[in-house]
Amino acid sequence: KAGVTQTPRYLIKTRGQQVTLSCSPISGHRSVSWYQQTPGQGLQFLFEYFSETQRNKGNFPGRFSGRQFSNSRSEMNVSTLELGDSALYLCASRLAVSTDTQYFGPGTRLTVL
Amino acid sequence: SQQGEEDPQALSIQEGENATMNCSYKTSINNLQWYRQNSGRGLVHLILIRSNEREKHSGRLRVTLDTSKKSSSLLITASRAADTASYFCATGLNNAGNMLTFGGGTRLMVKP
């Protein structure tokens, strides 16, 4: 099976812009989670989607949002970008909400100038 | 905020030696997982240990869990240069929708 894929892999934006990142989970996986990784804060949970519904949300401002489609693909959006949003954004999928192991994609490296 | 803290933050060893990394966490957990990350790339799942387990093995990896001390250790035996990476522990918390809370990671360098 193909692994988790994320697009784009690299992105450069300027402050104030918005960005949309995409994640395709492993085939058959219905749960998608998003994480932000920065040198200062480490890996932090953003949100999780299952069956097109947000099940859990981390401690991030409302500028960070996401959604999941009927084919389990997920997108996350960050509006009004700030310099501090520069990070590696990782997507992880798992078979179901009752499954513990999460499989991560390669990430999208976002740089905000 | 991070649930777990890895110790040491950085570790440098020679090929063939064993590497031990420790992880401590703060609250009760459902499971604890170890991941590897190469140079800012995606995370690779290594092993999962549940709160009712004390030890698990996978190839050259050995993980222990002590829930009374809220700590876990990852042992990599007979290390190889290809093991050079950052290693993270992540806890799955009870009643938290299975979100993972990561520690700060241990940077392991294995010198050939």
Tab-separated table of C-alpha atoms in Angstrom, chain A residues 5-111:
chain	number	residue	atom	x	y	z
A	5	THR	CA	1.187	11.505	1.023
A	6	GLN	CA	1.313	15.227	1.587
A	7	THR	CA	1.336	18.053	-0.905
A	8	PRO	CA	3.054	20.308	-1.442
A	9	ARG	CA	6.324	19.256	0.152
A	10	TYR	CA	7.677	22.789	0.361
A	11	LEU	CA	5.907	26.115	0.454
A	12	ILE	CA	7.000	29.709	0.850
A	13	LYS	CA	4.443	32.353	1.767
A	14	THR	CA	4.497	35.892	3.098
A	15	ARG	CA	2.897	37.230	6.258
A	16	GLY	CA	-0.811	37.804	5.958
A	17	GLN	CA	-1.344	35.244	3.236
A	18	GLN	CA	-3.261	32.030	3.683
A	19	VAL	CA	-2.195	28.501	2.837
A	20	THR	CA	-3.860	25.147	2.265
A	21	LEU	CA	-2.027	21.880	2.796
A	22	SER	CA	-3.265	18.512	1.620
A	23	CYS	CA	-2.962	15.006	3.025
A	24	SER	CA	-3.988	11.692	1.519
A	25	PRO	CA	-4.103	8.884	4.087
A	26	ILE	CA	-3.156	5.283	3.569
A	27	SER	CA	-5.857	3.516	1.591
A	28	GLY	CA	-8.568	2.309	3.953
A	29	HIS	CA	-7.537	4.598	6.788
A	30	ARG	CA	-10.338	6.843	7.907
A	31	SER	CA	-8.701	8.939	10.592
A	32	VAL	CA	-6.355	11.823	9.788
A	33	SER	CA	-4.442	13.907	12.309
A	34	TRP	CA	-2.311	16.990	11.811
A	35	TYR	CA	0.760	18.013	13.796
A	36	GLN	CA	2.994	21.047	13.730
A	37	GLN	CA	6.718	20.684	14.353
A	38	THR	CA	8.919	23.662	15.208
A	39	PRO	CA	12.371	23.829	16.811
A	40	GLY	CA	10.994	25.780	19.755
A	41	GLN	CA	7.731	23.970	20.523
A	42	GLY	CA	8.500	20.534	19.140
A	43	LEU	CA	5.686	18.368	17.836
A	44	GLN	CA	2.231	19.628	18.701
A	45	PHE	CA	-1.173	18.199	17.885
A	46	LEU	CA	-3.401	20.379	15.734
A	47	PHE	CA	-6.560	18.357	15.098
A	48	GLU	CA	-7.951	14.997	14.110
A	49	TYR	CA	-10.684	14.138	11.647
A	50	PHE	CA	-12.688	10.965	11.277
A	51	SER	CA	-15.580	10.446	8.891
A	52	GLU	CA	-15.468	14.113	7.914
A	53	THR	CA	-15.901	15.235	11.529
A	54	GLN	CA	-13.349	16.935	13.726
A	55	ARG	CA	-12.923	14.719	16.759
A	56	ASN	CA	-10.234	16.508	18.640
A	57	LYS	CA	-8.485	19.856	18.525
A	58	GLY	CA	-5.203	21.051	19.966
A	59	ASN	CA	-4.436	24.403	21.494
A	60	PHE	CA	-4.055	26.484	18.349
A	61	PRO	CA	-5.779	29.723	17.343
A	62	GLY	CA	-8.777	29.751	15.056
A	63	ARG	CA	-6.548	30.702	12.122
A	64	PHE	CA	-5.789	27.004	11.899
A	65	SER	CA	-8.617	24.983	10.459
A	66	GLY	CA	-9.108	21.758	8.631
A	67	ARG	CA	-11.558	19.500	6.958
A	68	GLN	CA	-11.890	15.959	5.733
A	69	PHE	CA	-13.557	14.767	2.585
A	70	SER	CA	-15.663	11.680	2.001
A	71	ASN	CA	-12.643	9.855	0.551
A	72	SER	CA	-10.768	10.543	3.834
A	73	ARG	CA	-8.402	13.025	2.248
A	74	SER	CA	-7.827	15.999	4.478
A	75	GLU	CA	-6.808	19.591	4.105
A	76	MET	CA	-5.638	22.078	6.647
A	77	ASN	CA	-5.771	25.813	6.181
A	78	VAL	CA	-3.877	28.552	7.920
A	79	SER	CA	-5.146	32.075	7.393
A	80	THR	CA	-3.371	35.367	8.029
A	81	LEU	CA	0.025	33.725	8.227
A	82	GLU	CA	2.512	34.826	10.862
A	83	LEU	CA	6.259	34.325	10.942
A	84	GLY	CA	5.800	31.857	13.787
A	85	ASP	CA	3.728	29.596	11.566
A	86	SER	CA	6.907	28.530	9.798
A	87	ALA	CA	7.112	24.837	10.563
A	88	LEU	CA	6.996	21.296	9.312
A	89	TYR	CA	3.357	20.225	9.137
A	90	LEU	CA	2.890	16.500	9.483
A	91	CYS	CA	-0.151	14.478	8.676
A	92	ALA	CA	-0.797	11.058	10.167
A	93	SER	CA	-3.408	8.466	9.349
A	94	ARG	CA	-4.747	5.465	11.175
A	95	LEU	CA	-7.274	2.827	10.370
A	96	ALA	CA	-9.908	3.919	12.862
A	97	VAL	CA	-10.255	5.966	15.994
A	98	SER	CA	-9.870	2.805	18.033
A	99	THR	CA	-6.492	2.084	16.441
A	100	ASP	CA	-3.488	3.426	18.296
A	101	THR	CA	-0.707	3.323	15.721
A	102	GLN	CA	-0.479	6.389	13.504
A	103	TYR	CA	1.453	6.484	10.245
A	104	PHE	CA	3.023	9.763	9.269
A	105	GLY	CA	3.554	11.393	5.917
A	106	PRO	CA	6.770	13.174	4.859
A	107	GLY	CA	5.435	16.564	5.887
A	108	THR	CA	5.035	19.958	4.278
A	109	ARG	CA	7.759	22.468	5.073
A	110	LEU	CA	6.108	25.915	5.299
A	111	THR	CA	8.260	29.009	5.404
